[in-house]
Short mmCIF file of C-alpha atoms and ligand atoms in Angstrom, two decimals:
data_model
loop_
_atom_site.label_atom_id
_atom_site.label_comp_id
_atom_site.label_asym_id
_atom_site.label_seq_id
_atom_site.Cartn_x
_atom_site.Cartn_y
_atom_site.Cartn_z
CA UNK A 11 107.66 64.26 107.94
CA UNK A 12 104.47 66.62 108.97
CA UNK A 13 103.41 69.06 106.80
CA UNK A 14 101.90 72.21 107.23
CA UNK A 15 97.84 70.67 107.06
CA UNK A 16 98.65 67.91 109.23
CA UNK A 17 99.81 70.18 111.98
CA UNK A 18 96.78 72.15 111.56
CA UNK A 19 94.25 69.36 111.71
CA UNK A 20 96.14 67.46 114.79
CA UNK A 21 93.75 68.76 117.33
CA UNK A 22 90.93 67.61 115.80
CA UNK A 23 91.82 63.97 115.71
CA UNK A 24 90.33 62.30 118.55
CA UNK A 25 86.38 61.13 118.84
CA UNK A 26 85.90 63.15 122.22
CA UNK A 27 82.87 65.74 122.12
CA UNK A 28 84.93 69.29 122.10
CA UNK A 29 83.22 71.69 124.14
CA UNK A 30 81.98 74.69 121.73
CA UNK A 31 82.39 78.26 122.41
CA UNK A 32 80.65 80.71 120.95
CA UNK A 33 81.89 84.88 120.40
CA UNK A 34 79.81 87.66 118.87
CA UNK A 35 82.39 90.13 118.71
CA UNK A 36 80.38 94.11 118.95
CA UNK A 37 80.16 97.62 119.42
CA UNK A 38 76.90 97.46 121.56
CA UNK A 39 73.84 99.32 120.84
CA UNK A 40 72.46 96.02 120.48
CA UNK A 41 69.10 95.34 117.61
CA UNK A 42 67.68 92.70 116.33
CA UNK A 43 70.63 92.11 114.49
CA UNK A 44 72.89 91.16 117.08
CA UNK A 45 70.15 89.68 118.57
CA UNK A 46 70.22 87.07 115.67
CA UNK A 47 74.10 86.56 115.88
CA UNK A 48 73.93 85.80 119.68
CA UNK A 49 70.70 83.16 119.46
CA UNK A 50 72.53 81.03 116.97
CA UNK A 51 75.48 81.00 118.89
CA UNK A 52 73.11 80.39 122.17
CA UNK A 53 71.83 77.30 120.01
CA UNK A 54 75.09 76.21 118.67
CA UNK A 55 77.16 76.23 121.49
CA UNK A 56 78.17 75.70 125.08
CA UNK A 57 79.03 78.73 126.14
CA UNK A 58 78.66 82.23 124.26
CA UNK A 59 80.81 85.11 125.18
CA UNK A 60 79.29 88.86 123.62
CA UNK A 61 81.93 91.64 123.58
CA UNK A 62 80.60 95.06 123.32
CA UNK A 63 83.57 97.48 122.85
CA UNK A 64 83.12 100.64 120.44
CA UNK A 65 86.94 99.87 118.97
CA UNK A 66 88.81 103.41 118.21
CA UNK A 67 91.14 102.16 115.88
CA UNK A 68 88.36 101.30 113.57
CA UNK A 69 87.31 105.19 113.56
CA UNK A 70 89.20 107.84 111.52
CA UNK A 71 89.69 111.30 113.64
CA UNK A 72 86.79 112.73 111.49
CA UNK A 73 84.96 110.08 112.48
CA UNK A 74 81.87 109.46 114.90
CA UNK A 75 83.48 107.49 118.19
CA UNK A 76 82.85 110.36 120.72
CA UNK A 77 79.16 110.05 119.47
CA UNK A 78 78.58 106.71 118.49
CA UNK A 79 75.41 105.50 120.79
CA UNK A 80 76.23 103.59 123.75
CA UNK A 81 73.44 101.57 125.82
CA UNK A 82 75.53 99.39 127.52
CA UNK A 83 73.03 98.93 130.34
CA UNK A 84 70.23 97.99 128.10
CA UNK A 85 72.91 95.51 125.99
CA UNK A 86 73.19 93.68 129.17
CA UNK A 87 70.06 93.09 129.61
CA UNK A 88 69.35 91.81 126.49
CA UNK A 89 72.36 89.62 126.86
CA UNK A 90 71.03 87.93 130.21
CA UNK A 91 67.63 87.83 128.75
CA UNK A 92 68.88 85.64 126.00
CA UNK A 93 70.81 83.55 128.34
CA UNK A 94 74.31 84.91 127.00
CA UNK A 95 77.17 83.37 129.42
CA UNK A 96 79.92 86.36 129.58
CA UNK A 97 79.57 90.13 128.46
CA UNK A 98 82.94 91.50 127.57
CA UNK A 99 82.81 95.03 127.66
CA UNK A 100 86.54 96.17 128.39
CA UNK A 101 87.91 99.75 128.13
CA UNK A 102 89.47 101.33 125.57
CA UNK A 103 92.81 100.78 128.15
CA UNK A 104 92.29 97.60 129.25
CA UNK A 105 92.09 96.59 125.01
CA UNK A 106 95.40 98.90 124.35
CA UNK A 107 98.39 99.83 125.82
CA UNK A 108 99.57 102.72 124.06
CA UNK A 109 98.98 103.78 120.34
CA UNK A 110 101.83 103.18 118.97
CA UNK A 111 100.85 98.58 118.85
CA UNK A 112 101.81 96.28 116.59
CA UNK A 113 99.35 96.67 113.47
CA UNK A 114 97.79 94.45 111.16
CA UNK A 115 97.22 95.41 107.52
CA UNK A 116 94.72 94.19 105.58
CA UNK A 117 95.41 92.52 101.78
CA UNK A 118 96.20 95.59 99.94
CA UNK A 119 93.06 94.13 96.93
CA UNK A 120 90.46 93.96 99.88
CA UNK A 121 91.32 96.85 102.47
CA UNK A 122 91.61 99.55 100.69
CA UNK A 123 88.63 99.80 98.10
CA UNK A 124 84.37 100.18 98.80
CA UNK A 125 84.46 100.61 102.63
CA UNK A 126 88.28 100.86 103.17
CA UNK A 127 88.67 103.43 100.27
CA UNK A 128 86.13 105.75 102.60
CA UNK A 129 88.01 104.87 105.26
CA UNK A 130 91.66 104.13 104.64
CA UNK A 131 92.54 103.09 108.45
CA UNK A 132 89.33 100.99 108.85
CA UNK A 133 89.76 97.50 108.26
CA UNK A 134 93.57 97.39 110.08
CA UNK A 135 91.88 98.57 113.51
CA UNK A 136 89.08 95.85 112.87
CA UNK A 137 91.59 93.55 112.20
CA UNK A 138 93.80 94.23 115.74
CA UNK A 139 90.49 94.25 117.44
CA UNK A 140 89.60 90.90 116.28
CA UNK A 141 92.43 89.55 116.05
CA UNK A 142 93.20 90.51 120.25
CA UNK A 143 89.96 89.08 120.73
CA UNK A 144 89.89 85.80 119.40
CA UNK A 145 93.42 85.48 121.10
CA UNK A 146 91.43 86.37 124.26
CA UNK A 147 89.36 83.56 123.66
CA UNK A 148 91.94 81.25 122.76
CA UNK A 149 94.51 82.12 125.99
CA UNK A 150 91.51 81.72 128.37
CA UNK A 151 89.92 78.21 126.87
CA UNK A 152 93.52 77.21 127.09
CA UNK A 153 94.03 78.31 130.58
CA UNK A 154 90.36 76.73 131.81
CA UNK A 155 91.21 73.71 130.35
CA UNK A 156 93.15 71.20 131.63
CA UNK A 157 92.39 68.10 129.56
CA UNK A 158 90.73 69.13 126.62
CA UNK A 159 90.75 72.49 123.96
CA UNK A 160 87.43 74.20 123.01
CA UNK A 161 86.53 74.79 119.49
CA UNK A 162 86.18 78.39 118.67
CA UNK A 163 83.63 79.88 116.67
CA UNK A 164 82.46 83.30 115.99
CA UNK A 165 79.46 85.15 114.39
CA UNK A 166 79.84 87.92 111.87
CA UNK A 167 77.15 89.23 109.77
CA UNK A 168 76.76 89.83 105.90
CA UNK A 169 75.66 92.61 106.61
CA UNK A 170 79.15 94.05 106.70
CA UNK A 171 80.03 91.67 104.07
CA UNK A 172 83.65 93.43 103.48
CA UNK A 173 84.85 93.13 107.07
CA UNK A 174 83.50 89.27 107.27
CA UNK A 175 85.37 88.91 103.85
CA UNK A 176 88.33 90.24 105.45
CA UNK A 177 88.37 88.71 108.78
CA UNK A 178 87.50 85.11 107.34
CA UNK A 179 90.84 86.03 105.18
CA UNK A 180 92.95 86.81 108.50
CA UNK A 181 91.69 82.87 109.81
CA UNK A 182 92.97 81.79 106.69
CA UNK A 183 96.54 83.45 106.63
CA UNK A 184 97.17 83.22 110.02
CA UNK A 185 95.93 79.29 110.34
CA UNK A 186 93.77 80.92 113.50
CA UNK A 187 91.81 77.85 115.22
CA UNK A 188 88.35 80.00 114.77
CA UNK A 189 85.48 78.89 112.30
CA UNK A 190 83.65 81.88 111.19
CA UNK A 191 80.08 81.87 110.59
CA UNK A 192 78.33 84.43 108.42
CA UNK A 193 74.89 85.21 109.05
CA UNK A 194 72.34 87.02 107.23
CA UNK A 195 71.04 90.23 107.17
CA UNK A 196 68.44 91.51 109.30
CA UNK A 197 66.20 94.18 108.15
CA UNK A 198 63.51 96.54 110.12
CA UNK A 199 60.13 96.70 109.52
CA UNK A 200 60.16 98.80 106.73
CA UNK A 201 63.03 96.69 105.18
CA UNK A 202 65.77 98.71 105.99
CA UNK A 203 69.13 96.74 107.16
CA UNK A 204 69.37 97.39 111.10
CA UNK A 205 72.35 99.06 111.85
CA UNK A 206 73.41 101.03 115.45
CA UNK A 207 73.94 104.16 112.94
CA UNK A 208 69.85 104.58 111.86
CA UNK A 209 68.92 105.99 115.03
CA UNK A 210 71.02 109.45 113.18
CA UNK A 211 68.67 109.25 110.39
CA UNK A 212 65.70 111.66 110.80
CA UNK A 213 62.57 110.96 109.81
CA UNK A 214 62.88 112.09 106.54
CA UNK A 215 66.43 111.21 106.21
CA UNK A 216 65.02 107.55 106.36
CA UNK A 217 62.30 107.37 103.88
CA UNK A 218 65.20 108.52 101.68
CA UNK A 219 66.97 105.70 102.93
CA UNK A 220 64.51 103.11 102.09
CA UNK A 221 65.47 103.57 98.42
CA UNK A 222 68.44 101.36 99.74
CA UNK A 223 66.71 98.67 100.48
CA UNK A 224 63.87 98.96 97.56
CA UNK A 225 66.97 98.72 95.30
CA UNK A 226 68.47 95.46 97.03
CA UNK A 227 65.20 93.80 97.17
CA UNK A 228 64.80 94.43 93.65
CA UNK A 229 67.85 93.13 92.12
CA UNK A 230 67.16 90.09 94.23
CA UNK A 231 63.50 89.73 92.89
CA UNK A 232 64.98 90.09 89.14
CA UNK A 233 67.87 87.34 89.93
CA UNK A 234 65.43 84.68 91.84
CA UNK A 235 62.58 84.93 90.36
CA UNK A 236 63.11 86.40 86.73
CA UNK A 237 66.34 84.60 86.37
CA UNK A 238 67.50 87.73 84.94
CA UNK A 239 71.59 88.01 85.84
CA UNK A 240 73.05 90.35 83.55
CA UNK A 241 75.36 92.65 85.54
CA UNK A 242 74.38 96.11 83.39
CA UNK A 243 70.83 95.08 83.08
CA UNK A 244 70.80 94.73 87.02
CA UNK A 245 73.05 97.92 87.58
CA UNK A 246 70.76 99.53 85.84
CA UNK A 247 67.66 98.96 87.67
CA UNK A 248 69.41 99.85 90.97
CA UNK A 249 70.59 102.74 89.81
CA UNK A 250 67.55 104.18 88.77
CA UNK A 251 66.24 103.14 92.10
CA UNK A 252 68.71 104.89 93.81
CA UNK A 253 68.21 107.87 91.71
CA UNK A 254 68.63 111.43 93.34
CA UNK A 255 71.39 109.36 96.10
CA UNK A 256 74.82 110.16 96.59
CA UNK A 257 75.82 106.44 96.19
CA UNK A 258 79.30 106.34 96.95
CA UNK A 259 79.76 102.50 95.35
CA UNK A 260 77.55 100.15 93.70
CA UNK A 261 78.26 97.00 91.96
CA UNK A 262 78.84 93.00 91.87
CA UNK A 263 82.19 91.57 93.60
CA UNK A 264 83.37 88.49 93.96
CA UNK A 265 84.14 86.82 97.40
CA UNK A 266 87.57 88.03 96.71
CA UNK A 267 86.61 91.42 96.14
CA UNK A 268 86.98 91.72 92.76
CA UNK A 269 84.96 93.42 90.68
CA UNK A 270 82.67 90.56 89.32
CA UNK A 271 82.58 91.54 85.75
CA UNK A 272 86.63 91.76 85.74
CA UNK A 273 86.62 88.78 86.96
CA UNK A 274 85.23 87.72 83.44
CA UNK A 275 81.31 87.27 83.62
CA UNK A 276 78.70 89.67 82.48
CA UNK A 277 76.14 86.91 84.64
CA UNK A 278 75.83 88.16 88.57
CA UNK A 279 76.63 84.36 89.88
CA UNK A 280 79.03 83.65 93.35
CA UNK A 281 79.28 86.87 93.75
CA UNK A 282 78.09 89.73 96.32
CA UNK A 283 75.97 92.38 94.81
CA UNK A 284 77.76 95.51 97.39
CA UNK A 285 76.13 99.15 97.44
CA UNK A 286 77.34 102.41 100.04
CA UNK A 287 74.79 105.76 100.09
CA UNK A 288 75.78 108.91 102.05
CA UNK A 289 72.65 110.79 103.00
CA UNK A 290 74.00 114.00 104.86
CA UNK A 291 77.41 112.51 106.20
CA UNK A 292 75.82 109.07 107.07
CA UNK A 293 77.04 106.17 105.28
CA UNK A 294 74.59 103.47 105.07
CA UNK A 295 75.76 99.95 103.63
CA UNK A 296 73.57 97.17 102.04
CA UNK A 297 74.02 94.04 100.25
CA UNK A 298 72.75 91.03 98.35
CA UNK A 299 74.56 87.62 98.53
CA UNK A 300 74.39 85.78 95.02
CA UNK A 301 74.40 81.73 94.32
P1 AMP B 403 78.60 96.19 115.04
O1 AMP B 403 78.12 96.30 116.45
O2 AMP B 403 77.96 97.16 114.11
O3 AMP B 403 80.12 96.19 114.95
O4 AMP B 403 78.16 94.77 114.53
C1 AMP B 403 78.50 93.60 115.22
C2 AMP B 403 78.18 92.41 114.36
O5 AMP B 403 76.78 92.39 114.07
C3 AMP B 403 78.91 92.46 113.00
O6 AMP B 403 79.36 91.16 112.66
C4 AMP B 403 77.82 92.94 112.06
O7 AMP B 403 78.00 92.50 110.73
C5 AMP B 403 76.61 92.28 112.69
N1 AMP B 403 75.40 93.00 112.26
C6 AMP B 403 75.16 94.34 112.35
N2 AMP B 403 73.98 94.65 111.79
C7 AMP B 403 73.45 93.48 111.33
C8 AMP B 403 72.24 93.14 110.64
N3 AMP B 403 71.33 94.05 110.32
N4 AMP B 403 72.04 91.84 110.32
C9 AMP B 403 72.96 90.89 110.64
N5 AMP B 403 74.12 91.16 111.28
C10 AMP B 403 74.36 92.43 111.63
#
């Protein structure tokens, strides 16, 4: 009788070399950032599909999708400069046929606290997106493909450490045939995590902002090279870093989202060091992945 894993790992026994496809799922405005996501796929794979789509049912009414910045032009020419293979930059129509789809929640211990307690509706529309893409990829290696399957992967960044958490969770439940690779953060110049959103920051807004980052950089300093780990102790420090910010959360999780010091330890170990500032109405997200 088969069970459930040998199903699951049935494709994968035979010695011939699988052909590897690569998908950076995005929402355009491409930096440095993306730019990282798409070379390792470039490197890693044999053919590396980009989607740029700014998803509405990731955005809350009061939200920013009539203004977030679109440079679709300039995207694509990044994307041919770094020898991407397909852009994918469908229509909001062309993605959905009415509003009224089937949904996908996310686990009610990781949706709906940090980024999904902001914004309630977030991580289901992130998880439809995905979830249509990667079935996007699948249908269409199946259909070019007449003798063998491709392997899937696609690139996500720590950056948003919440949504990879979440979508890495979806390829677990729903046995999706899609490895996941998280990649690290990429920062600007002056250290602070690139993200399409900076280019609202003014000037001033963004030395304010930098704080962020100081903070981050800080409690990594303490952990690596002071060996220092105690969750208040570090807390602490970021807090009065972050003094004079509206932080709206800051602390230690575990991969599973739980708070890391519920979880039992006072020591930040495994666990993802997770902090959200508004500065006038513009959320700005950092984090610190912990061995
Ligand atoms: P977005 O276009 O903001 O939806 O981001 C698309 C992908 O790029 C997501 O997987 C993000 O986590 C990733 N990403 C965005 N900013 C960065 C960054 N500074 N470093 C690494 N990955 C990033």
């Amino acid at each position: 009788m088969f069970k459930k894993s040998h199903l699951i790992t049935a494709h994968k026994d035979h010695n011939r070399a699988v052909p590897k496809l690569g998908l950076v799922p995005t929402m355009g405005a491409l930096h440095n950032g993306h730019k990282s996501l798409i070379e390792s796929s470039i490197k890693n794979n044999d053919v590396t599909v980009v989607s740029i789509f700014v998803n509405p049912t990731q955005f809350s009414p009061t939200e920013d999708l009539a203004k977030y910045p679109r440079t679709l032009e300039k995207d694509i020419e990044l994307c041919t400069s770094l020898g991407v293979d397909i852009v994918f930059a469908p229509d909001a129509k062309e993605m959905y046929s009415s509003n009224d789809e089937v949904t996908l929640n996310p686990p009610k211990s990781m949706g709906y606290i940090l980024e999904g307690y902001y914004r309630p509706t977030h991580f289901a529309g992130v998880l439809q997106i995905v979830l249509k893409l990667f079935n996007l990829m699948l249908s269409s290696c199946y259909h070019s493909s007449q003798t063998d399957a491709y392997s899937i992967r696609a690139y996500f960044g720590k950056k948003d450490a919440q949504q990879l958490l979440i979508v890495q969770k979806m390829v677990h439940d729903l046995y999706l045939p899609i490895e996941v690779i998280a990649m690290p953060i990429v920062r600007d110049t002056d250290s602070l995590a690139l993200s399409s959103r900076n280019v609202y920051l003014t000037p001033t807004q963004r030395q304010q902002a930098l704080a962020l980052p100081r903070a981050i950089l800080r409690i990594e300093h303490l952990i690596v090279q002071e060996n220092i780990r105690d969750i208040e102790t570090l807390k602490a420090e970021a807090n009065s870093i972050l003094q004079g910010l509206q932080i709206d959360y800051m602390d230690f999780y575990t991969h599973n989202l739980t708070l890391a010091k519920e979880y039992g330890t006072r020591e930040a170990r495994k666990c993802i060091f997770l902090v959200a500032i508004t500065i006038d109405k513009i959320r700005l997200l950092d984090n610190l992945w912990i061995e």
